[in-house]
Each structure stands twice: as C-alpha cells, then as structure tokens.
Coordinates of C-alpha atoms in Angstrom, one line a residue:
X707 CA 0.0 0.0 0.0
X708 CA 3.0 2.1 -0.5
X709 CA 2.0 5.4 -1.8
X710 CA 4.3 7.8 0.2
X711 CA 6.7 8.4 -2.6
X712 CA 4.1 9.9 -4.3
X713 CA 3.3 13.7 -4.5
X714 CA 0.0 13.4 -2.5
X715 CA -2.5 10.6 -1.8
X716 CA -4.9 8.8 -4.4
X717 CA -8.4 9.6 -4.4
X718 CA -10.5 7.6 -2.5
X719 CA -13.0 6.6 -5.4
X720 CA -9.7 5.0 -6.7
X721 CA -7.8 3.5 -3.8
X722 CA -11.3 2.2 -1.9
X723 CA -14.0 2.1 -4.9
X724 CA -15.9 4.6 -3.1
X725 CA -18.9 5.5 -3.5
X726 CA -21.4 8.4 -3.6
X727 CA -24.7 8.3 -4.8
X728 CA -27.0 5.7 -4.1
X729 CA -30.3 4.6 -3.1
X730 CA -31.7 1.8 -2.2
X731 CA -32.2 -0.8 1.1
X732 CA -29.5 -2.1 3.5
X733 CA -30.0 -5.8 2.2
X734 CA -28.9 -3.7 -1.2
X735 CA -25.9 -2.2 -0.3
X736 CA -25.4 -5.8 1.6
X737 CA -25.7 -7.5 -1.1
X738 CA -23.2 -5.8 -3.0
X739 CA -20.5 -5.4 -0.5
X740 CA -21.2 -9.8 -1.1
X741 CA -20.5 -9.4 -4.8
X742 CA -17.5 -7.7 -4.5
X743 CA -18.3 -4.0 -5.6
X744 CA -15.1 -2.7 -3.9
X745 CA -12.8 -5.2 -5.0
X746 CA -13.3 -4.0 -8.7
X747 CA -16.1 -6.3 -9.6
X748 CA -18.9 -3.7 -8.7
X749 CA -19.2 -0.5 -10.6
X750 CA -21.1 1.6 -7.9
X751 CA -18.0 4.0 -7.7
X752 CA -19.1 5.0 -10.9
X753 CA -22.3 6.1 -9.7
X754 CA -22.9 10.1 -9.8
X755 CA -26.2 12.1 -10.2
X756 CA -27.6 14.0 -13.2
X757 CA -28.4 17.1 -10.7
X758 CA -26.1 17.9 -7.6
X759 CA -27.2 20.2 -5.2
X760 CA -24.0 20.5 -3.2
X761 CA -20.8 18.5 -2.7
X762 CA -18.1 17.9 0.1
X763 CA -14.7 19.6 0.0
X764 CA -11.9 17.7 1.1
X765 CA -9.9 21.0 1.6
X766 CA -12.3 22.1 3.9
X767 CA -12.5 18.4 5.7
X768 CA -8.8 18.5 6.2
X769 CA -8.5 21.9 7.8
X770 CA -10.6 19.9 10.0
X771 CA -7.7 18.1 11.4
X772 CA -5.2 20.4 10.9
X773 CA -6.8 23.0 13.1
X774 CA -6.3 20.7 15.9
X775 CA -2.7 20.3 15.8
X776 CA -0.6 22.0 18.4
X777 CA 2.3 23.8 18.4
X778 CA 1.4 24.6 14.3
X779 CA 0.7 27.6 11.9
X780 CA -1.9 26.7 9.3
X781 CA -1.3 28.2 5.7
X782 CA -3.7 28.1 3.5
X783 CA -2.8 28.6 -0.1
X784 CA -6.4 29.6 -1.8
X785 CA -8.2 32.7 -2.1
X786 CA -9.5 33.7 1.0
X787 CA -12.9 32.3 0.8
X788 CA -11.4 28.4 1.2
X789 CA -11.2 27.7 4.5
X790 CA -13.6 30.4 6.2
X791 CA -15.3 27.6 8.1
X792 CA -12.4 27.6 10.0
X793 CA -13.7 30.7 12.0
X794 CA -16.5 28.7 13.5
X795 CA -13.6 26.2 14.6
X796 CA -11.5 28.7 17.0
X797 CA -13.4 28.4 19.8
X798 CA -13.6 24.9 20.1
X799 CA -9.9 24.0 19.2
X800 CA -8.6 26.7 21.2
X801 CA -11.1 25.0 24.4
X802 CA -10.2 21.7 23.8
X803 CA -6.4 22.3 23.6
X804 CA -6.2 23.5 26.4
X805 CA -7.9 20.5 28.4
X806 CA -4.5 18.8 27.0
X807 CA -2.4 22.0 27.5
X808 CA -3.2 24.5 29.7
X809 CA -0.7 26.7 28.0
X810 CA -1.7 25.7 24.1
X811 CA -3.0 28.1 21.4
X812 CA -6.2 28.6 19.9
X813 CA -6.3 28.0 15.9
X814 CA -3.3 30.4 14.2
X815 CA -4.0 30.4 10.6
X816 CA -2.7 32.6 7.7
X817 CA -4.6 32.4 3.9
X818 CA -2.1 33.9 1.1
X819 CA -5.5 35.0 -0.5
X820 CA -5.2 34.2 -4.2
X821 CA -6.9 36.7 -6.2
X822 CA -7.6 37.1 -10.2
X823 CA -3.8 38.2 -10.9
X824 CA -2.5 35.7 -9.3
X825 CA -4.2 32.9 -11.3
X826 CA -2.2 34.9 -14.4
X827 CA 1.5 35.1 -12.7
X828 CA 0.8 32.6 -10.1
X829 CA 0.7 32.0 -6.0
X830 CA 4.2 31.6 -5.4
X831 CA 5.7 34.5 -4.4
X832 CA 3.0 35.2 -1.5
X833 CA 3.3 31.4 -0.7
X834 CA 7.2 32.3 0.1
X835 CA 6.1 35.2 1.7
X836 CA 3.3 33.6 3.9
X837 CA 5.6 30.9 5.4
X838 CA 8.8 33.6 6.1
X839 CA 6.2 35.7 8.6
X840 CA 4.9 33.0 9.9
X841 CA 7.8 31.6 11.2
X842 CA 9.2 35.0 12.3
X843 CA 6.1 35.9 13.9
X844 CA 4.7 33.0 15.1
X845 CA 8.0 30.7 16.1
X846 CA 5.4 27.9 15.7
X847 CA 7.4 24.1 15.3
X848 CA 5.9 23.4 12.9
X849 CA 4.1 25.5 9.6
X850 CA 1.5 23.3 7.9
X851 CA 0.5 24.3 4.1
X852 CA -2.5 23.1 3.0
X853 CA -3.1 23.7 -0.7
X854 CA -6.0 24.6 -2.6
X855 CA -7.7 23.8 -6.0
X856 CA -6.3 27.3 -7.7
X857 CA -2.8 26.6 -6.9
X858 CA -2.8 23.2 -8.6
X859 CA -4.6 23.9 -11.3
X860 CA -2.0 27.0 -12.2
X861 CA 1.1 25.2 -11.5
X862 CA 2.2 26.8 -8.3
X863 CA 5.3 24.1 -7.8
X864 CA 4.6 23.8 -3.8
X865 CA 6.6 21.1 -3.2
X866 CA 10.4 22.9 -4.4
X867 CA 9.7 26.0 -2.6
X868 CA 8.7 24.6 0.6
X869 CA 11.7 22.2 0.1
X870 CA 13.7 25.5 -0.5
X871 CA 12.3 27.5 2.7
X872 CA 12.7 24.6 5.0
X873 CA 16.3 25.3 5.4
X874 CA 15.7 29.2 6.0
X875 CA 13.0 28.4 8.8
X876 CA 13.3 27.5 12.3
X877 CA 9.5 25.6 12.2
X878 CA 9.8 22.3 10.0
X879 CA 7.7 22.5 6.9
X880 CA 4.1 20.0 6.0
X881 CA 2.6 20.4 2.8
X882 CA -0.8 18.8 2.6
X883 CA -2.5 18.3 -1.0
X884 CA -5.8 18.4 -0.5
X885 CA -7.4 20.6 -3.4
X886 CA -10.9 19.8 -3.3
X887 CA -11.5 19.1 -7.4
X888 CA -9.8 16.1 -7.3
X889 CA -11.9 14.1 -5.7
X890 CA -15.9 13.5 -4.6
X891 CA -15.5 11.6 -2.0
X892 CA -14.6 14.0 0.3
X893 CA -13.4 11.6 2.8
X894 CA -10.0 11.5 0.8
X895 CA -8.9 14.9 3.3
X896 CA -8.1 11.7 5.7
X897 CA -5.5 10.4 3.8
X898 CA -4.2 13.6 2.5
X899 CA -3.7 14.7 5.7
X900 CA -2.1 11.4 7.0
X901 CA 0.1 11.6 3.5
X902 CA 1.9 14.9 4.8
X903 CA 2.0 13.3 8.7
X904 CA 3.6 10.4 7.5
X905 CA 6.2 11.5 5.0
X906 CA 7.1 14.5 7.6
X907 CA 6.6 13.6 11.4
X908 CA 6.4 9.9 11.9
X909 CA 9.8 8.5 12.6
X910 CA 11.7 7.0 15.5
X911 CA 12.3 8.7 18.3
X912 CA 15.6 9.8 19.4
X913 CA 15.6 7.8 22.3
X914 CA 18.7 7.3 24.6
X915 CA 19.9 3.8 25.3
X916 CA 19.9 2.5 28.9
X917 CA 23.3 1.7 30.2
X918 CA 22.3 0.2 33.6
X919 CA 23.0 -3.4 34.3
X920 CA 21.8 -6.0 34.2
X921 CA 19.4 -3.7 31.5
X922 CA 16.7 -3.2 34.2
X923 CA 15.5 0.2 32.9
X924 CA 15.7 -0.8 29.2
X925 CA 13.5 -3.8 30.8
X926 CA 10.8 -1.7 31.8
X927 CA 10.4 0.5 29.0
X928 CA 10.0 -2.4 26.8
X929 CA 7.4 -3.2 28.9
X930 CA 5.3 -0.3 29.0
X931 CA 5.8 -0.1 25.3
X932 CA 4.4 -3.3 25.3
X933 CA 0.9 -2.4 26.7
X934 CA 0.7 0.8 24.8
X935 CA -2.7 1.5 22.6
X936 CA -2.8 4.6 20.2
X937 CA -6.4 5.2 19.8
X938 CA -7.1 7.0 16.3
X939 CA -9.2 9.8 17.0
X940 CA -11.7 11.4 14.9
X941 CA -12.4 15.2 14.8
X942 CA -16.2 14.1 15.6
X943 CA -15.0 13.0 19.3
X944 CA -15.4 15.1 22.5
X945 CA -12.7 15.0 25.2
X946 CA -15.6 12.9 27.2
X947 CA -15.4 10.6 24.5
X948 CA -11.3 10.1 25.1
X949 CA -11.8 9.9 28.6
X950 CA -14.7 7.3 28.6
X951 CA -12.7 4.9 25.7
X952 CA -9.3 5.7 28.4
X953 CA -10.9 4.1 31.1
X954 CA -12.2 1.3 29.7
X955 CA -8.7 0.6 28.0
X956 CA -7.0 1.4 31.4
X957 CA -9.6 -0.8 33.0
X958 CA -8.3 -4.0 31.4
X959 CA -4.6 -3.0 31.9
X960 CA -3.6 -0.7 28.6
X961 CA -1.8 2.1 28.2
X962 CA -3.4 4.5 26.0
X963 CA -2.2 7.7 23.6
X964 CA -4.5 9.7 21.5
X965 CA -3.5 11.1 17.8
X966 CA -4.0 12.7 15.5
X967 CA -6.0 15.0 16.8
X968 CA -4.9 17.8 19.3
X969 CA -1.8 16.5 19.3
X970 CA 1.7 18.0 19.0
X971 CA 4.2 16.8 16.5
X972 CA 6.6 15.0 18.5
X973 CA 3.5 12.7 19.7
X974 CA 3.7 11.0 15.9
X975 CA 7.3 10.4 16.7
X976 CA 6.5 8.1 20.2
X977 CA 3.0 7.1 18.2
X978 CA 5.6 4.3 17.1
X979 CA 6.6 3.2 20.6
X980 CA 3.6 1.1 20.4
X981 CA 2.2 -2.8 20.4
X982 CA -1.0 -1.7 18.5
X983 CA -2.9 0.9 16.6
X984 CA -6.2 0.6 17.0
X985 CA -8.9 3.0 15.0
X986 CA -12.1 4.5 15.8
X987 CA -13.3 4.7 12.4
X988 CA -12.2 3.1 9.6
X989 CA -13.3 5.6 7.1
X990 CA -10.9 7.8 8.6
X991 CA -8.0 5.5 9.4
X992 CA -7.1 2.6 7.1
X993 CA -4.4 4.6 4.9
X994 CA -2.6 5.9 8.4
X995 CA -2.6 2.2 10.3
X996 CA -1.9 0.6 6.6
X997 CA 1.0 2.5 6.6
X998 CA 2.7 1.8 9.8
X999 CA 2.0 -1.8 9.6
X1000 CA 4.4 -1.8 6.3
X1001 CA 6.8 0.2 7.1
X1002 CA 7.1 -0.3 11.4
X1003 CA 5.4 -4.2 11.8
X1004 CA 3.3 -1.9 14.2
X1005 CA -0.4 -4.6 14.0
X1006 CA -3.3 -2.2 13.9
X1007 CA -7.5 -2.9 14.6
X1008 CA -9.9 -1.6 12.1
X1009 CA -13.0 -2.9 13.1
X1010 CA -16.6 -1.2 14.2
X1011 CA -16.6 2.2 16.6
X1012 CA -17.4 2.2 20.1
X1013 CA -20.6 3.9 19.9
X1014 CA -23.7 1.5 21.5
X1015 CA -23.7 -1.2 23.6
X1016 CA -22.8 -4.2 21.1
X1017 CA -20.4 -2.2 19.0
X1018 CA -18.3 -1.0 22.2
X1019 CA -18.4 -4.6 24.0
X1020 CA -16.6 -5.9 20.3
X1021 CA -14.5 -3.2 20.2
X1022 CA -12.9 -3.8 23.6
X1023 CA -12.8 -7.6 23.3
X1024 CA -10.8 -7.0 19.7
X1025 CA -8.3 -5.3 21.7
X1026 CA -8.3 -7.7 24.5
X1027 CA -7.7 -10.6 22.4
X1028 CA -4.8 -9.1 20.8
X1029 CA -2.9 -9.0 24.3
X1030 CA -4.6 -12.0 25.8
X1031 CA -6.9 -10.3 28.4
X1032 CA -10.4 -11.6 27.4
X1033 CA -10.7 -12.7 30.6
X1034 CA -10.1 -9.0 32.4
X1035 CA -12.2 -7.8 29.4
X1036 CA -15.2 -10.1 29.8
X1037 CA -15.9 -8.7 33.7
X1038 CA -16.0 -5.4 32.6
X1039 CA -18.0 -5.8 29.7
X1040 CA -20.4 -7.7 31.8
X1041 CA -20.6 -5.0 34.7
X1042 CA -20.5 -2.4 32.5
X1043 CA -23.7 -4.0 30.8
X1044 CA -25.3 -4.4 34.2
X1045 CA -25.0 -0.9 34.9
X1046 CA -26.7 0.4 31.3
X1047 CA -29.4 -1.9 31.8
X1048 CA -30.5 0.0 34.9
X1049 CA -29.6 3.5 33.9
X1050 CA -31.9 3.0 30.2
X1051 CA -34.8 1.7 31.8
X1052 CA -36.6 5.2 32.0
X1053 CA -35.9 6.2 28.7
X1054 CA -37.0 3.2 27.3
X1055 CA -40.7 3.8 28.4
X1056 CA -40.2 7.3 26.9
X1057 CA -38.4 6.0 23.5
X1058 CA -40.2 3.2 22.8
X1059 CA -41.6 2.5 19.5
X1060 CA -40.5 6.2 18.0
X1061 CA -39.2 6.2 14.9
X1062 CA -35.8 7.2 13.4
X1063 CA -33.8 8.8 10.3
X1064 CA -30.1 9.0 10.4
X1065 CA -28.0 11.2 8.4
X1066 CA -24.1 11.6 8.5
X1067 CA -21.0 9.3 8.0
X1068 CA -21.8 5.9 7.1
X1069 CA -19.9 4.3 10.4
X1070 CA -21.1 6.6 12.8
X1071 CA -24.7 6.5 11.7
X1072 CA -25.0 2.7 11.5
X1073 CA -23.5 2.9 15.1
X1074 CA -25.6 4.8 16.8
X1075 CA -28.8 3.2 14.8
X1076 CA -27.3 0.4 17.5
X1077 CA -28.2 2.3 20.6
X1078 CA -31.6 3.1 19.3
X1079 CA -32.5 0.1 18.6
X1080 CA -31.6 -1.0 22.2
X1081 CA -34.1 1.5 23.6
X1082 CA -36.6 0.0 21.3
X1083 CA -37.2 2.4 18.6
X1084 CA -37.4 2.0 15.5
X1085 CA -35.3 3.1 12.2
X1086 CA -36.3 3.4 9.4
X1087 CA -34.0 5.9 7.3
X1088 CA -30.3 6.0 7.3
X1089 CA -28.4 9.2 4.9
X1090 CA -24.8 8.5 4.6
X1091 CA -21.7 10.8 2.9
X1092 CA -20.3 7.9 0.9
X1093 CA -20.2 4.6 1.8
X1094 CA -17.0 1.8 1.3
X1095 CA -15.8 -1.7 2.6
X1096 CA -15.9 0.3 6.5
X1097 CA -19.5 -0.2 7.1
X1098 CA -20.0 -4.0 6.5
X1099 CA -18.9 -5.0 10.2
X1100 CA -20.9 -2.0 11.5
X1101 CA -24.2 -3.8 10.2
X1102 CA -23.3 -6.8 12.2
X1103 CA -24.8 -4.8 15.3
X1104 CA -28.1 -4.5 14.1
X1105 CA -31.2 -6.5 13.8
X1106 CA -34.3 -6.2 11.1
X1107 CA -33.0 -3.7 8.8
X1108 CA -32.9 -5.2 5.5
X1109 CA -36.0 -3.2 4.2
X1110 CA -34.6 0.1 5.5
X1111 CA -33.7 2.7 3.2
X1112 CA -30.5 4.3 2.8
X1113 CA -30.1 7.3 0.4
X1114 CA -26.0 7.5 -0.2
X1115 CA -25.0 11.2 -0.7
X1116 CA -22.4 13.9 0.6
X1117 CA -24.4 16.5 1.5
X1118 CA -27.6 17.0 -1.1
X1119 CA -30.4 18.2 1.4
X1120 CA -33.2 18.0 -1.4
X1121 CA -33.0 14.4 -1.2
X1122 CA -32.9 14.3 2.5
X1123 CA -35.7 16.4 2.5
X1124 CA -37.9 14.7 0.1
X1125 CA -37.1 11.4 2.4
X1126 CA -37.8 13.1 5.5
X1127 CA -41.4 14.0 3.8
X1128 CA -42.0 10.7 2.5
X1129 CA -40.8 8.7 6.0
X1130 CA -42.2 11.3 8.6
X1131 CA -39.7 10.2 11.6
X1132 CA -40.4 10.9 14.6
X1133 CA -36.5 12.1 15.4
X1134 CA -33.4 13.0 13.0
X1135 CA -30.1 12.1 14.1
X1136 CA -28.3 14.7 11.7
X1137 CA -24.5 16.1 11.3
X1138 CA -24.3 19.1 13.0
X1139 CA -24.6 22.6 10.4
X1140 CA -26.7 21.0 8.2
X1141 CA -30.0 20.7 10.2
X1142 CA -31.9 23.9 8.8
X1143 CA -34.1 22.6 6.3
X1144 CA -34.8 19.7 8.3
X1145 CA -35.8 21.6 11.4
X1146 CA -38.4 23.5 8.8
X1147 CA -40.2 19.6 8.7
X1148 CA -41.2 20.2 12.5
X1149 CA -39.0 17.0 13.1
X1150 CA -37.0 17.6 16.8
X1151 CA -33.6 17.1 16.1
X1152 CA -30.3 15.5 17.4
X1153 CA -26.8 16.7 16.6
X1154 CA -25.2 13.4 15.3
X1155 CA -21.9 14.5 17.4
X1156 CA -20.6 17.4 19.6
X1157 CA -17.4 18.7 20.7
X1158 CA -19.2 18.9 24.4
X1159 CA -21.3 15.9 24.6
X1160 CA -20.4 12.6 25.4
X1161 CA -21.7 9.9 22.5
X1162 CA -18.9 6.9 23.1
X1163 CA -18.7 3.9 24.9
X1164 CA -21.4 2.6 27.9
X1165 CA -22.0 6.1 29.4
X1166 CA -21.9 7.4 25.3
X1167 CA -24.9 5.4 24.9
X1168 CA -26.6 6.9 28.5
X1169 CA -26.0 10.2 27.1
X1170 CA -27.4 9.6 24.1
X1171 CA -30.3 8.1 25.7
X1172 CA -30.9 11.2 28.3
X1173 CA -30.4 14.0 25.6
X1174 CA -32.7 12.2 23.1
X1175 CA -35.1 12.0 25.8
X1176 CA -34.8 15.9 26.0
X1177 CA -35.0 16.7 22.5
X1178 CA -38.3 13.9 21.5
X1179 CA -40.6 15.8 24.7
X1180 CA -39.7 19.5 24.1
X1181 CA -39.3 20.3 20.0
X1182 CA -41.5 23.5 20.1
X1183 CA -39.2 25.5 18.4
X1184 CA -39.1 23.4 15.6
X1185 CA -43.0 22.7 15.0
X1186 CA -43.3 26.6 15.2
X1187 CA -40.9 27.0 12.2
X1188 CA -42.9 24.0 10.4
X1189 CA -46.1 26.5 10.7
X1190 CA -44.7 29.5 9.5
X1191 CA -42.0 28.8 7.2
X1192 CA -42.4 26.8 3.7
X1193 CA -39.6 23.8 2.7
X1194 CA -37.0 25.3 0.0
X1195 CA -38.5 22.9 -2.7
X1196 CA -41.4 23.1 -4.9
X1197 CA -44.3 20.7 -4.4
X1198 CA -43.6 18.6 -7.7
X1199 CA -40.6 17.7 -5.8
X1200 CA -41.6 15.7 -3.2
X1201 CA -44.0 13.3 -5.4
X1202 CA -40.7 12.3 -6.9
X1203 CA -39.3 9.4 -6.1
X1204 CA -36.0 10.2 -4.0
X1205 CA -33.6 8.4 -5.9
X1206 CA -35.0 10.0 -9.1
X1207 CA -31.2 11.8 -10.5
X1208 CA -29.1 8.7 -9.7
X1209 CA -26.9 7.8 -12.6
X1210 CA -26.5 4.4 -11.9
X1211 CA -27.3 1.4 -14.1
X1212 CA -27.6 -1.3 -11.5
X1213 CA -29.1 0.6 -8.7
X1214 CA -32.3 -0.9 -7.4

C-alpha cells in the first residue's frame, strides 16, 4: 500500500471504490459489499447524479484536522474564501487544547489570499512570503500548508519552494495536497492529511539507550511499550469521549495515547513506541494504520466504533484478544452491561416505539442506529456521505434492517428532505450545520456529534439516551418553524421518487 513516494494521496473513489450516490435498502448495499463491488467487480463507484445540489470539500474536511494540531501555523494557499469555516472552529480547538495544555494556542492560521492576478502570474511569491512571517512571527514548530484547488490547477510548484524554505526556517515545513477538485469523496482529506504526517513527522524517536545493568531500565520500558494503545481519534470526538474509551482501555490493563488530533508533533514520533494501533473509524484510518503496519510491523484494529452497547463490548474484546486479556475484558463488559441496563430503563418507556432517520457518516450512523434500537425504537431511514468496505462490520450490530432505506450522498439536502417528507420520523439524528431545512419539517432534532457531549462507549450510549429524551418531549421550536415557514423545494418535488437523479445502471 506504498504510496508515500508519491506527490499526494490517491483519491478515494480510486484506492477504496468509493462511492457516492446511491439509493436503495441495506439488504442492497449488503448485497453488494457480497459481490464484490469494492474489490473491482462492482461498478457503484461510478455512480454520480444527473443534478447535484452540493458537494463535500476535502480541503475544507482536512483543515478539520489540521486545526487541531498544536504547536502549528496553518497556511492556507487559496483565495480567502477556502477555509472560512475555520472561523467557527476557534473556539472549540482553542477550548479543547487546552484541556490537554493549559498553556496551548487557539487555531493560528494565515490564507495567502489568491486573487484574479494571481491565477495569471501565479501563488508563489505570496506562498514564500506567507511561510517567512509565519515563522518569524509566530515561532510555531511546525508551519502546515494546505493547498488549494487554484494553486494546482495554475502550477504553483509547492513542493520545491517549501523544500527550499525549510532550510531558512526554524519551524519544519508539512505540505498537505488536498485541493478539493480532485476528488468527490470527500473523505479523501483523511488520507491527504495522513500523507503529509507520514512523509514528515512519523519517525523513530531519538531515544537514549539504557546503560544500567543488568538492562533493568531498558526492561521496563519495553514493557510499558508493550501495553501501549494509540487510539485513532476522529475530529467528531469530544474530550468525554477520550476519557470514557481511556478508562475502559485502562480498565483491562492498557496504556493509551490519543492522535492525531490535538496533538503536538513529537506525539507522531512516540506514536511508534507502540504494540498496537487501534482506529475508531475506519473511514478515517485505514491509509494511516496501513502505513505503519508496512513500514514499522506496528499490527493495527480496524474494526466497528465504540458507539452502543454491542459495538463497544466488540470493540474492547478485539483489543483484548490481541494481548490475551479476554478474561479481564469479559468482567467489565459484563458490569459495564449491568449498569446500562438499569440507567436505560426510564428512557425506554419514553423511547419506545419512536421512529428514526439517520443522516451523517456511514460508520457513525450505522453505530448509533445500535443504541436506538436497544431502547426499542425503531429506524427506518439512514443518509450516509459515501459509503465503502468500513460499514460491512458495523451492520453486524443490528437486527431487522434489510428493508430500510439508505439514500448515499455527501451533502444533497433535497433528497434528504424529500425522504424526511415521504418517512415522517419521529426524530433525525443529523451532522451538525446542516439541520436547517430539516428543522423547517417540524421534526426535533439531534446533533449526530458534539465537541461537548459525550456519544462513546457505555456512558456514550446513557448520554445519548438522556439527551434524546430531552429533544423527543420539548421540539416546540421546531414545530413553530414548520407553521410559519415553507420547505426550499417546490411541491412537484416531493411526489418524486428520492432516488429519481441517480446515474447508476444497476441501482435498485
């Protein structure tokens, strides 16, 4: 899987057979994974849509990650518009830095806003420019430059002058290639992030070597190494999240680091002092742990997300079996279990028998259909980004869902909405930002994730349970804006089928 002596990483409907637009049942997309359609026998990659309402950026999905990082100046190399969303971001990044470093900054970014000359003589004179004052300015340790779809497509040659400016710079130099035109499956901003990480930060630490005899010291560091986890983290988790997942790692006698997010560069260098990799989500994961496996021997788990009851109990035992502590692992799964039981009861009398659509990435929203099925509602709508070979374990957690739909689209709300119409759930489980025209259906509404809220492991799935509680008895805002405002779609819409600007010959 060796593609770090390339430029930047392949696109994803490429490397994974990705795909984008579909619609159909779960037994469909099932059925499919059976025949092989991301081995090269399938053709749903090809799949697109004849109308497109909006589409995923991966430049905007890496700054995502990026933003987290400590220690680092961000450069974006775009006109200033690419990136903006990265205002709504400083808050959070700058708060939950700071629960890891008290003394960390918020987000420090810097656009070398690319206008209409530019595109003539080209972006590289204010690229040089951009990453002198940052380092002078900022003394960051490291400058991060993300490139946008204008630079590549006039030829800016990133790659030499970055080369060139990281001898004249104090802060070592990332580029990340992530223009957002070469690819619709946005989820590619993973591995283009993980392309720059790789190439530039992982490598063994400069450790010094223990003298003592007989080798006592060198003894014990072997054997904390030996019981250390890093734990993939997602953008998508909240610091209750890490803490929950640490001490039910800690719990059955592991060690456990968190990357890449909110970490500091030097954390990628001990990342490798490690007996496993294990990923949250392996949309988001696969090219990373892929890597480390070829080039360290460092085993990794790609396997379902903690998020409900049955996923997290697998998660945690595919851990424990790779260390051979099944045993320690079974008693707390079977405490743990003991304790949900009583803490769901209430909500279950609440819950019961309400009806759910899901809408965000295809792991996380199969996941957490889990917990609502385990306070006895019902689903009966899933939307997801893309989907690829990640969700087939995720499915295992579920029962009866064969006949429920599942619309596959980054982003495109008028098929959401025209599903939401024809379904009439009695919840949405939605990405957060993209709930306004859903909220006009008088549907209540709960964010899919939070960077405050607490969504994984056994007290993921209380939480989930309490807040959704919250949200199904008290949705008087929203039934207030179903009254007075009208959906953005004309009426002739919504007696359309859903699917009805698919391109795809074999979709059912």
């Amino acid at each position: 899987m060796n593609y770090l002596n390339a430029k930047s990483a392949p696109a994803r409907e490429d490397r994974l057979k990705a795909n984008i637009a579909f619609g159909g049942t779960c037994a469909d997309i099932k059925n499919r994974i059976k025949e092989g359609c991301f081995s090269g026998k399938g053709c749903l990659n090809l799949a697109d849509r004849r109308f497109t309402q909006t589409q995923g950026c991966q430049f905007t999905l890496s700054l995502a990650i990026l933003n987290t990082l400590r220690n680092a100046v961000i450069i974006m190399h775009a006109p200033i518009g690419c990136g903006a969303c990265s205002i709504n971001n400083v808050g959070v990044n700058q708060t939950l830095k700071r629960l890891r470093d008290p003394l960390a900054e918020g987000v420090i970014w810097l656009s070398t806003n690319l206008d209409e000359a530019d595109v003539i003589t080209g972006g590289e004179r204010k690229l040089r420019e951009a990453v002198l004052f940052a380092d002078r300015e900022f003394r960051p340790e490291t400058i991060i430059v993300a490139n946008g779809c204008v630079p590549a497509l006039i030829g800016d040659d990133i790659d030499s002058i970055l080369a060139d400016l990281d001898a004249q710079t104090a802060a070592s130099i990332v580029p990340i290639h992530c223009e957002g035109f070469k690819t619709k499956v946005m989820a590619t901003a993973y591995d283009a992030v993980y392309h720059g990480i790789l190439k530039k930060y992982v490598k063994k630490p400069d450790r010094r070597e223990y003298i003592a005899e007989p080798d006592i010291e060198k003894i014990k560091e072997q054997y904390r190494i030996s019981r250390n986890v890093n734990v993939l983290n997602v953008g998508s988790m909240s610091r209750q999240d890490e803490l929950e997942l640490q001490r039910l790692l800690n719990a059955i006698g592991l060690n456990v680091t968190f990357i890449p997010c909110y970490a500091e560069p030097e954390d990628f260098e001990y990342s490798l002092e490690s007996s496993l990799n294990v990923s949250i989500c392996g949309t988001h994961d696969d090219y990373f742990v892929e890597h480390l496996k070829e080039k360290y021997n460092i085993p990794f788990l790609v396997d379902t997300i903690p998020i409900g009851r049955k996923n997290t109990d697998r998660w945690i035992l595919k851990i424990a079996e790779h260390f051979g502590f099944e045993e320690e692992a079974r008693r707390l799964i079977e405490l743990e279990n003991k304790l949900l039981d009583e803490s769901l009861e209430p909500f279950r009398r609440t819950l019961s028998g309400k009806s759910a659509f899901l809408a965000g990435g295809e792991v996380r929203i199969i996941a957490t259909a889990e917990i609502l099925q385990d306070l006895g509602m019902k689903v009966i709508g899933f939307k997801a980004h893309h989907f690829d070979q990640f969700i087939e374990p995720i499915f295992d957690a579920l029962e009866n869902i064969d006949d429920v739909l599942i619309d596959v689209a980054t982003n495109q709300p008028f098929e959401q909405s025209n599903l939401l119409n024809r379904l009439k759930p009695d919840v949405l489980i939605a990405h957060v930002g993209g709930n306004n025209i859903a909220a006009k259906h008088g549907i209540p509404i709960l964010p899919l994730f939070g960077p405050s809220y607490n969504y994984m492991g056994y007290s993921g799935v209380y939480e989930v349970a309490r807040r959704l509680n919250m949200v199904v008895r008290n949705y008087q805002f929203n039934k207030k804006l179903s009254q007075y405002t009208r959906l953005p779609f004309k009426k002739e819409w919504y007696q359309k089928d859903p699917f009805t600007y698919i391109k795809n010959p074999d979709a059912v």
